[in-house]
Short mmCIF file of C-alpha atoms in Angstrom, two decimals:
data_model
loop_
_atom_site.label_atom_id
_atom_site.label_comp_id
_atom_site.label_asym_id
_atom_site.label_seq_id
_atom_site.Cartn_x
_atom_site.Cartn_y
_atom_site.Cartn_z
CA ALA A 1 -5.69 13.13 -10.21
CA GLN A 2 -3.99 12.90 -6.87
CA SER A 3 -0.36 11.83 -6.59
CA VAL A 4 2.56 11.93 -4.18
CA THR A 5 6.30 12.26 -4.65
CA GLN A 6 8.79 11.03 -2.10
CA LEU A 7 12.12 12.82 -2.17
CA GLY A 8 15.03 10.48 -1.62
CA SER A 9 14.89 6.73 -2.13
CA HIS A 10 17.34 6.01 0.69
CA VAL A 11 17.96 7.73 4.00
CA SER A 12 20.67 6.72 6.45
CA VAL A 13 20.62 8.02 10.02
CA SER A 14 22.52 7.34 13.21
CA GLU A 15 20.72 5.82 16.14
CA GLY A 16 19.31 8.68 18.21
CA ALA A 17 19.32 11.16 15.34
CA LEU A 18 16.35 12.85 13.72
CA VAL A 19 14.52 10.96 11.01
CA LEU A 20 13.04 13.14 8.25
CA LEU A 21 11.26 11.65 5.26
CA ARG A 22 9.89 13.99 2.64
CA CYS A 23 6.60 13.73 0.77
CA ASN A 24 4.95 16.23 -1.53
CA TYR A 25 1.46 15.80 -2.86
CA SER A 26 -0.53 16.96 -5.83
CA SER A 27 -4.28 17.19 -5.40
CA SER A 28 -7.09 19.30 -6.78
CA VAL A 29 -9.13 18.80 -3.63
CA PRO A 30 -8.25 18.73 0.07
CA PRO A 31 -6.23 15.55 0.33
CA TYR A 32 -6.33 12.61 2.67
CA LEU A 33 -2.72 11.61 3.22
CA PHE A 34 -1.11 8.58 4.78
CA TRP A 35 2.25 7.20 5.78
CA TYR A 36 2.79 3.45 5.79
CA VAL A 37 5.77 1.41 6.94
CA GLN A 38 6.91 -1.94 5.58
CA TYR A 39 9.30 -4.09 7.58
CA PRO A 40 11.25 -6.77 5.72
CA ASN A 41 9.10 -9.55 4.33
CA GLN A 42 5.90 -8.04 5.66
CA GLY A 43 2.91 -6.14 4.35
CA LEU A 44 2.31 -2.43 4.88
CA GLN A 45 1.30 -1.07 8.26
CA LEU A 46 -0.40 2.28 8.76
CA LEU A 47 1.78 4.78 10.65
CA LEU A 48 -0.51 7.79 10.57
CA LYS A 49 -3.06 9.64 8.49
CA TYR A 50 -4.16 13.21 7.81
CA THR A 51 -7.89 13.75 7.37
CA SER A 52 -8.21 17.58 7.43
CA ALA A 53 -8.37 17.87 11.22
CA ALA A 54 -5.16 18.87 13.02
CA THR A 55 -2.26 19.69 10.72
CA LEU A 56 0.20 17.94 13.03
CA VAL A 57 -0.59 14.26 13.12
CA LYS A 58 0.88 11.84 15.61
CA GLY A 59 1.23 8.20 14.74
CA ILE A 60 2.59 5.00 16.14
CA ASN A 61 6.17 4.33 17.23
CA GLY A 62 6.90 8.02 17.93
CA PHE A 63 6.40 9.23 14.35
CA GLU A 64 4.55 12.37 13.42
CA ALA A 65 3.83 14.31 10.25
CA GLU A 66 2.88 17.87 9.51
CA PHE A 67 0.50 18.87 6.75
CA LYS A 68 1.58 22.13 5.08
CA LYS A 69 -0.84 23.28 2.45
CA SER A 70 1.34 26.19 1.34
CA GLU A 71 4.17 23.78 0.57
CA THR A 72 1.96 20.85 -0.53
CA SER A 73 3.99 18.71 1.83
CA PHE A 74 3.39 15.98 4.38
CA HIS A 75 6.84 15.17 5.76
CA LEU A 76 7.33 12.40 8.31
CA THR A 77 9.61 12.87 11.31
CA LYS A 78 10.82 11.07 14.38
CA PRO A 79 13.03 12.92 16.88
CA SER A 80 15.25 9.99 17.78
CA ALA A 81 15.84 7.02 15.51
CA HIS A 82 15.89 3.50 16.85
CA MET A 83 17.37 0.44 15.21
CA SER A 84 13.86 -0.96 14.86
CA ASP A 85 12.93 1.94 12.56
CA ALA A 86 14.91 0.39 9.73
CA ALA A 87 12.23 -0.25 7.10
CA GLU A 88 10.71 1.12 3.92
CA TYR A 89 8.28 4.00 4.23
CA PHE A 90 5.55 4.95 1.80
CA CYS A 91 3.56 8.13 1.50
CA ALA A 92 0.10 7.81 -0.07
CA VAL A 93 -2.87 9.96 -1.07
CA LEU A 94 -6.48 8.84 -1.25
CA GLY A 95 -8.52 9.59 -4.35
CA ASP A 96 -11.75 7.95 -5.56
CA TYR A 97 -11.51 5.30 -2.81
CA LYS A 98 -8.05 4.35 -4.09
CA LEU A 99 -4.65 4.96 -2.59
CA SER A 100 -1.84 6.17 -4.80
CA PHE A 101 1.61 5.54 -3.37
CA GLY A 102 4.98 7.17 -3.67
CA ALA A 103 8.03 5.17 -4.71
CA GLY A 104 9.10 4.62 -1.12
CA THR A 105 12.06 5.61 1.05
CA THR A 106 14.28 3.00 2.63
CA VAL A 107 15.62 3.95 6.04
CA THR A 108 18.78 2.42 7.46
CA VAL A 109 19.85 3.13 11.02
CA ARG A 110 23.53 3.11 11.96
CA ALA A 111 24.58 2.04 15.42
CA ASP B 1 -8.12 -6.61 14.28
CA VAL B 2 -8.87 -6.83 10.59
CA LYS B 3 -6.98 -9.58 8.99
CA VAL B 4 -6.14 -9.85 5.34
CA THR B 5 -4.67 -13.22 4.51
CA GLN B 6 -2.80 -14.06 1.36
CA SER B 7 -2.61 -17.77 0.78
CA SER B 8 1.03 -18.01 -0.25
CA ARG B 9 4.11 -16.08 0.89
CA TYR B 10 6.32 -17.39 -1.90
CA LEU B 11 5.46 -18.86 -5.28
CA VAL B 12 7.61 -20.04 -8.16
CA LYS B 13 5.85 -20.59 -11.47
CA ARG B 14 6.90 -21.31 -15.03
CA THR B 15 6.41 -18.99 -17.96
CA GLY B 16 3.02 -19.55 -19.56
CA GLU B 17 1.38 -21.04 -16.50
CA LYS B 18 -1.96 -19.76 -15.24
CA VAL B 19 -1.42 -18.45 -11.72
CA PHE B 20 -3.96 -17.76 -9.00
CA LEU B 21 -3.20 -15.51 -6.04
CA GLU B 22 -5.79 -15.67 -3.30
CA CYS B 23 -6.73 -13.06 -0.72
CA VAL B 24 -9.27 -13.35 2.09
CA GLN B 25 -10.37 -10.69 4.59
CA ASP B 26 -12.42 -11.31 7.70
CA MET B 27 -14.03 -7.93 8.50
CA ASP B 28 -16.82 -7.74 5.93
CA HIS B 29 -15.07 -4.99 3.96
CA GLU B 30 -16.64 -3.96 0.69
CA ASN B 31 -13.47 -2.76 -1.02
CA MET B 32 -10.59 -4.98 -1.99
CA PHE B 33 -7.45 -4.18 -3.96
CA TRP B 34 -4.49 -5.84 -5.64
CA TYR B 35 -1.18 -4.02 -5.94
CA ARG B 36 2.21 -5.07 -7.20
CA GLN B 37 5.33 -3.70 -5.56
CA ASP B 38 8.62 -3.27 -7.41
CA PRO B 39 11.82 -1.56 -6.23
CA GLY B 40 11.85 2.12 -7.07
CA LEU B 41 8.27 2.07 -8.32
CA GLY B 42 6.36 1.80 -5.07
CA LEU B 43 2.95 0.14 -5.19
CA ARG B 44 0.95 0.14 -8.39
CA LEU B 45 -2.73 -0.70 -8.49
CA ILE B 46 -3.66 -3.66 -10.69
CA TYR B 47 -7.38 -4.15 -10.02
CA PHE B 48 -9.90 -3.32 -7.35
CA SER B 49 -13.41 -4.30 -6.42
CA TYR B 50 -16.18 -2.41 -4.64
CA ASP B 51 -18.52 -5.34 -4.23
CA VAL B 52 -19.12 -8.94 -5.10
CA LYS B 53 -18.83 -9.60 -8.83
CA MET B 54 -17.68 -6.03 -9.42
CA LYS B 55 -14.22 -5.16 -10.64
CA GLU B 56 -12.42 -2.11 -11.92
CA LYS B 57 -9.10 -1.79 -13.70
CA GLY B 58 -6.34 -0.02 -11.92
CA ASP B 59 -3.23 1.51 -13.42
CA ILE B 60 -1.56 -1.65 -14.73
CA PRO B 61 -4.24 -4.32 -15.50
CA GLU B 62 -2.60 -5.79 -18.60
CA GLY B 63 -1.88 -9.48 -18.23
CA TYR B 64 -4.06 -9.83 -15.15
CA SER B 65 -7.68 -10.56 -14.33
CA VAL B 66 -9.58 -10.84 -11.06
CA SER B 67 -12.47 -12.71 -9.53
CA ARG B 68 -14.70 -11.80 -6.63
CA GLU B 69 -17.40 -14.39 -6.18
CA LYS B 70 -17.70 -13.87 -2.42
CA LYS B 71 -17.36 -10.70 -0.43
CA GLU B 72 -14.43 -11.92 1.63
CA ARG B 73 -12.33 -13.31 -1.23
CA PHE B 74 -10.56 -11.51 -4.05
CA SER B 75 -8.43 -13.52 -6.45
CA LEU B 76 -5.79 -12.23 -8.83
CA ILE B 77 -5.22 -14.31 -11.96
CA LEU B 78 -2.21 -14.22 -14.22
CA GLU B 79 -3.59 -15.71 -17.40
CA SER B 80 -0.19 -16.66 -18.84
CA ALA B 81 2.64 -15.84 -16.49
CA SER B 82 5.64 -14.00 -17.88
CA THR B 83 9.00 -13.17 -16.33
CA ASN B 84 8.11 -9.47 -16.15
CA GLN B 85 5.37 -10.39 -13.69
CA THR B 86 7.94 -11.46 -11.15
CA SER B 87 7.10 -9.18 -8.25
CA MET B 88 5.67 -8.79 -4.77
CA TYR B 89 1.87 -8.80 -4.84
CA LEU B 90 -0.06 -7.13 -2.04
CA CYS B 91 -3.76 -7.44 -1.30
CA ALA B 92 -5.64 -4.85 0.75
CA SER B 93 -9.17 -4.14 1.95
CA SER B 94 -11.14 -1.20 3.33
CA PRO B 95 -14.75 -0.54 4.34
CA MET B 96 -17.07 1.32 2.01
CA ASP B 97 -18.86 3.31 4.66
CA ARG B 98 -15.77 5.22 5.72
CA PRO B 99 -13.86 5.74 2.52
CA SER B 100 -12.58 9.18 3.27
CA GLY B 101 -9.61 9.22 5.53
CA TYR B 102 -9.62 5.53 6.13
CA GLY B 103 -6.54 3.67 5.06
CA TYR B 104 -6.25 0.15 3.88
CA THR B 105 -5.39 -3.02 5.75
CA PHE B 106 -2.77 -5.01 3.87
CA GLY B 107 -1.92 -8.67 3.69
CA SER B 108 1.66 -9.85 4.14
CA GLY B 109 2.24 -10.18 0.43
CA THR B 110 3.03 -12.95 -2.04
CA ARG B 111 6.43 -12.90 -3.65
CA LEU B 112 5.99 -14.45 -7.08
CA THR B 113 8.90 -15.56 -9.22
CA VAL B 114 8.25 -16.55 -12.81
CA VAL B 115 11.01 -18.62 -14.38
#
């Protein structure tokens, strides 16, 4: 069965600093991987997805993620954090039409 | 844009009540899902449905049931609400014809408090 593990439940960054959120996956087949963002009191919004095309995936709001098969990782990055990036971020893997989510990482941005 | 609408943003119910959470999507999606979200646990799948009148148990179905009488509507039912069902409930949908690599569209969530 496919699963993902997010390393770090909370990340605090300064405005303008690099944002790095870590996700490792476990899958017996080539995975389809996703990053979602959840702003306070809202549902989840798709940031980006990996579907076995390019290993570097660009998403919305300046985020990107790199698929590394050798490390079974799909880490999310943004070069320069903005106050509006404060949210909870979820990594997910698709298996049997169903998404399995990580526990989430809450990002706070310091002025 | 696909819209997934959950009928209530906030609900407060008493222990033992039967609770209905409603979800409607407007893009003719075959697949619909119910998740609950709890701090530190992420999203856990309760039930899902591939088609009208079809349902499958997810990872945590105990204490819940579902109904899908029409393609656009997927209801989650708490047969006898308990305090440990206090949570955020999220509905999602996706099309059947592009299952691989296609993410879900989520509703805004229903925050249920059982007292």
